[in-house]
Coordinates of C-alpha atoms and ligand atoms in Angstrom, one line a residue:
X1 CA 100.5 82.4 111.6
X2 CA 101.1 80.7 115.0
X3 CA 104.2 81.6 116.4
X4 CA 106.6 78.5 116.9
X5 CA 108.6 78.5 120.1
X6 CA 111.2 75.5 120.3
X7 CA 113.3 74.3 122.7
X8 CA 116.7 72.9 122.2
X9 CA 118.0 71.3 125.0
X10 CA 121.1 70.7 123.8
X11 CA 123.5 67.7 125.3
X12 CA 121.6 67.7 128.5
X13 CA 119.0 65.9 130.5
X14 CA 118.6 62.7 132.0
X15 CA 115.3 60.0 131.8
X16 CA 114.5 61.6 135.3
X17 CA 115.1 65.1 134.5
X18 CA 113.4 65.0 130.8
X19 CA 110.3 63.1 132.5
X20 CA 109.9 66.1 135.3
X21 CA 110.6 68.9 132.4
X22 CA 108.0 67.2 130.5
X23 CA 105.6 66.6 133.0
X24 CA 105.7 70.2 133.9
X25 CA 105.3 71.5 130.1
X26 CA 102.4 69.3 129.3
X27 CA 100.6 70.2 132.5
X28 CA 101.5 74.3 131.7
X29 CA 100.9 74.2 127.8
X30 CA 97.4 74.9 126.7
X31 CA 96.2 73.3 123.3
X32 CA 96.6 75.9 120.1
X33 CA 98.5 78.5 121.8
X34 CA 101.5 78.7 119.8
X35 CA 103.4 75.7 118.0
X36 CA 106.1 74.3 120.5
X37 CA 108.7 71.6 120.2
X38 CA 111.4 69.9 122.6
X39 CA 114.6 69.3 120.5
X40 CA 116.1 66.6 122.6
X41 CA 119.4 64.3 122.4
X42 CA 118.9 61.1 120.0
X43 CA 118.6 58.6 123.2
X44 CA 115.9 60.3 124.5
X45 CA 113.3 60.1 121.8
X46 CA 112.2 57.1 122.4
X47 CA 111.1 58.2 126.2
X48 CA 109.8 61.7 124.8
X49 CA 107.8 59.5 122.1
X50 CA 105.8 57.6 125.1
X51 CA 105.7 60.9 127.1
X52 CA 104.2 63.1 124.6
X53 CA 101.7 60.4 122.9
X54 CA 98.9 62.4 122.5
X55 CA 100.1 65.7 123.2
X56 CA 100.2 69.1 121.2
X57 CA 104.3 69.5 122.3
X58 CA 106.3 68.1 119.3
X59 CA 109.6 65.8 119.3
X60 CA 112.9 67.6 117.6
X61 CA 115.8 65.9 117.2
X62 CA 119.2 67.9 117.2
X63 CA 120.9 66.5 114.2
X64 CA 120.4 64.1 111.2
X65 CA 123.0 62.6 109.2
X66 CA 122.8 64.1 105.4
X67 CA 123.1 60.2 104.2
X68 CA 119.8 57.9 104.3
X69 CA 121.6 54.7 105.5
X70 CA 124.6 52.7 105.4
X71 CA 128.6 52.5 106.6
X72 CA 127.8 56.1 108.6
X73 CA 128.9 54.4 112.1
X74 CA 127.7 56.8 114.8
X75 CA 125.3 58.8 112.5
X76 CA 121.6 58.9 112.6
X77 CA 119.6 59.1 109.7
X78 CA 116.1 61.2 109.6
X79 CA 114.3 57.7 108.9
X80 CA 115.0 56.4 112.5
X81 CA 114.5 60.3 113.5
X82 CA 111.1 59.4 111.9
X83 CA 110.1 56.3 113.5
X84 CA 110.1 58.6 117.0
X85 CA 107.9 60.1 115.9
X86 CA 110.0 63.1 115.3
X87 CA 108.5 66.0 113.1
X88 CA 111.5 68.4 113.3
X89 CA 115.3 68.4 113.7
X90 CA 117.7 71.4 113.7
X91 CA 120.4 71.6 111.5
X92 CA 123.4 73.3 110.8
X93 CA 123.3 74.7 114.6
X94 CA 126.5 76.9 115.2
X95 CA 127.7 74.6 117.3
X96 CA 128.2 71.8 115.0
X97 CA 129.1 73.9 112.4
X98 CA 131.7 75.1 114.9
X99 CA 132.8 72.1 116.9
X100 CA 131.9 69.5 114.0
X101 CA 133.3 71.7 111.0
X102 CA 129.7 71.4 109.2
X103 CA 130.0 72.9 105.8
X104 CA 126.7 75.3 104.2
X105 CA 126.9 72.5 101.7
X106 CA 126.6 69.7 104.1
X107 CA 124.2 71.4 106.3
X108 CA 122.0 71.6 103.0
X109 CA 122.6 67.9 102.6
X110 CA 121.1 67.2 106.1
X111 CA 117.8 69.7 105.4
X112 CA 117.3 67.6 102.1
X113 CA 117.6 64.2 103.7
X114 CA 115.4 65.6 106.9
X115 CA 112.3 67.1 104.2
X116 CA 112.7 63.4 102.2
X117 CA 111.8 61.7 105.1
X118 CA 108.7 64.5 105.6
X119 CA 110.8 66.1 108.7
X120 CA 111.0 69.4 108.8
X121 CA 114.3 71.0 109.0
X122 CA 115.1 74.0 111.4
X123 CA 118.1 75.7 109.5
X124 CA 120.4 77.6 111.8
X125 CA 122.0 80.6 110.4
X126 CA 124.5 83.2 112.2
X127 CA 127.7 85.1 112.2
X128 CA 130.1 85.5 114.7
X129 CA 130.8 88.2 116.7
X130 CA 134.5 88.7 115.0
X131 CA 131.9 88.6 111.2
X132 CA 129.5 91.2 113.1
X133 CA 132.2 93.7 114.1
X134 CA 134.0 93.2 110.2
X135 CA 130.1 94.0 109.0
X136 CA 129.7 91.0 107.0
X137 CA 126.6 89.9 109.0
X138 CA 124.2 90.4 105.8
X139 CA 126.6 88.4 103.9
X140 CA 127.3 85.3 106.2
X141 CA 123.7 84.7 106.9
X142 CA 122.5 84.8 103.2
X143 CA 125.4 82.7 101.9
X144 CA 124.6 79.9 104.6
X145 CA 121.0 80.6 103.5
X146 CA 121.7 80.4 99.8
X147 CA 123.1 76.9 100.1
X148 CA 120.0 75.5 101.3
X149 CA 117.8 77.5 98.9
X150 CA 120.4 76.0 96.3
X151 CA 119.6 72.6 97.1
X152 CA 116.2 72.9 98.1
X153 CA 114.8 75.1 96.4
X154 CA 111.8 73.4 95.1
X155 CA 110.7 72.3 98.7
X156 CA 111.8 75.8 100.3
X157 CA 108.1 76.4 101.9
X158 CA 108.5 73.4 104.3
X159 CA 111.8 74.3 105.9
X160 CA 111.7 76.5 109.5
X161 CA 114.6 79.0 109.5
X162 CA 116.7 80.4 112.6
X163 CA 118.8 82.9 112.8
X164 CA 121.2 82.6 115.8
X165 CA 124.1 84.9 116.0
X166 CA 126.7 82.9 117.3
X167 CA 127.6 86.1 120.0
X168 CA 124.1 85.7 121.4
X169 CA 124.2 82.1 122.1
X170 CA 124.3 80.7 125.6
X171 CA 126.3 84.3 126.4
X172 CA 123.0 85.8 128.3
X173 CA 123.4 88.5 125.7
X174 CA 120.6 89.0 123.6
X175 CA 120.5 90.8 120.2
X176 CA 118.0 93.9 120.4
X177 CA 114.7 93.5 118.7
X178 CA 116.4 96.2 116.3
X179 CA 119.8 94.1 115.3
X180 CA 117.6 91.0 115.3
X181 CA 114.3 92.2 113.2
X182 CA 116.8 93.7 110.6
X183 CA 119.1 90.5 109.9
X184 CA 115.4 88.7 109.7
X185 CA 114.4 91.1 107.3
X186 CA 116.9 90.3 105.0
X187 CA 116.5 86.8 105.6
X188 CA 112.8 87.0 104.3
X189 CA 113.4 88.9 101.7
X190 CA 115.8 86.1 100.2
X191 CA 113.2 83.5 100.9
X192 CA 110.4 85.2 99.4
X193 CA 113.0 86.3 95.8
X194 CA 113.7 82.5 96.3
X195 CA 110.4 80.4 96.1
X196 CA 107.0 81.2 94.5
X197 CA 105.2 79.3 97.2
X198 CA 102.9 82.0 99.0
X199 CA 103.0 80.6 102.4
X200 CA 105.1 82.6 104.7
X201 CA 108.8 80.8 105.9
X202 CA 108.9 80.9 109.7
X203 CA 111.9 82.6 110.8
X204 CA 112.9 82.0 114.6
X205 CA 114.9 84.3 116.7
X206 CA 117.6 82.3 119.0
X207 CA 120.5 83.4 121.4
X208 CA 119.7 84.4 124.9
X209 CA 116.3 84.5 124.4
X210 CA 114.5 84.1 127.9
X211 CA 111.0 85.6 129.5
X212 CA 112.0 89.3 130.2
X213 CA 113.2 89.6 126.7
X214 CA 110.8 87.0 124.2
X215 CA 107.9 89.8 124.1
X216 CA 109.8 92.5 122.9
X217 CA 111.7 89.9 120.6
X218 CA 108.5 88.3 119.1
X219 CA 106.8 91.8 118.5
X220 CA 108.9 92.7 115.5
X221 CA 107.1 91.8 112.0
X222 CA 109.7 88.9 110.9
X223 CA 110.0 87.1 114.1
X224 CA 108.1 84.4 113.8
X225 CA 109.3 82.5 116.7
X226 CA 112.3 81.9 119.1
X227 CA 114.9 78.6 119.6
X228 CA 115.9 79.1 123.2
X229 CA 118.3 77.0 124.4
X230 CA 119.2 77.6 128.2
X231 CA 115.7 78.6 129.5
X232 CA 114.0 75.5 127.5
X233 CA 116.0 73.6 130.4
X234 CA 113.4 75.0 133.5
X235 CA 109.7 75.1 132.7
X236 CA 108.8 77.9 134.3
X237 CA 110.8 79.7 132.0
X238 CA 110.4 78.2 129.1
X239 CA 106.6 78.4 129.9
X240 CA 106.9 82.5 130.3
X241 CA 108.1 82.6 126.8
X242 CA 105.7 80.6 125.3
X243 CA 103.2 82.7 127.5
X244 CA 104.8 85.7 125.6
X245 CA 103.8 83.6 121.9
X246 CA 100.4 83.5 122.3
Ligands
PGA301 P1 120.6 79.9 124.3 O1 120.8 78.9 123.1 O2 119.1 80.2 124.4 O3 121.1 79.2 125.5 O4 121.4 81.1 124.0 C1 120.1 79.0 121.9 C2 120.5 77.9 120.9 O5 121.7 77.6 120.8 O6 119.6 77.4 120.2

């Protein structure tokens, strides 16, 4: 399976900045190496749209509301993610389960509406660091897991999964290979007692991942990928880890 390396960019960027970024990943990306996608902020898809026409680099969206239209005022529903051209949004991304109370049940909600409107859903997983160091890790990713299986159950094989521990995030420290690889593995085994499908889930590794680290990260037999947040901001960077996907 190709490995999947996806940026999310997170509530930055500008038209000029996101045109340079661009620029410099389509000019550095070489067609079939790995799978790679900019998640960028709603009122840039348009612009990433007209800049990618054509190109192998897919559109993500960072959110989509769980609700396919109506009296939602400020939401987004994965319909209009859809007509720009979007083929994956994240959801349930620590941050707006932190910041935005996002419930496992909601973020379910908003990997259903993503997959009706054939989008495919990167579900965010993670514990704390206060979870970690109680040792309920095993049990806060599979229960945020279990929701989605729960109401998805019967389209499970087209959903991307990521596990982020919160503690990793944006922190510059990274989870070893070890911590990360094991948390995956339980995470696979959950998705493979959970759908019949054959087709492997992609699980993605994200928190601090950058280009001295993604090798070592995306050696380990479950990690399938990596959502990197920071270093999707600078292409050289970002270009080193996908260099490290191929
Ligand atoms: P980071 O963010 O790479 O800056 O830690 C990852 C993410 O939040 O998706």
């Amino acid at each position: 399976m190709k490995k999947r390396i996806f940026g999310n960019w997170k509530m930055n960027g500008s038209l000029a900045a996101n045109a340079a970024l661009v620029d410099a990943l389509a000019q550095g990306v070489h067609v079939g190496a790995c799978e790679i996608a900019v998640c960028a902020p709603a009122p840039y898809l348009a612009q990433l749209q007209s800049l990618l026409d054509g190109s192998s680099i897919a559109i993500g969206a960072q959110d989509v509301s769980a609700h396919a239209d109506g009296a939602f005022t400020g939401e987004i529903s994965a319909a209009m993610l859809r007509d720009f051209g979007v083929r994956y949004v994240l959801v349930g991304h620590s941050e707006r389960r932190q910041y935005h109370a996002e419930s496992d049940e909601l973020v379910a909600r908003k990997a259903q509406a993503a997959l009706v409107c054939g989008i495919t859903p990167v579900v965010c997983v993670g514990e704390t660091l206060a979870q970690r160091e109680a040792g309920e890790t095993e049990a806060v990713v599979r229960r945020q897991l279990a929701a989605v299986v729960q109401v998805n159950g019967h389209c499970l094989s087209e959903i991307v999964l990521a596990y982020e521990p919160v503690w990793a995030i944006g922190t510059g420290r990274t989870a070893t290979p070890e911590q990360a690889q094991a948390v995956h593995a339980v995470l696979r085994a959950q998705l493979l007692a959970a759908t019949t499908s054959a087709g492997r889930i992609p699980i993605l590794y994200g928190g601090s991942m950058n280009a001295a680290n993604a090798a070592e990260l995306l050696a380990q037999p479950d990690i399938d990928g990596g959502l990197v947040g920071g270093a999707s901001l600078k292409a050289a960077d970002f270009l080193r880890i996908v260099a490290c996907a191929q």
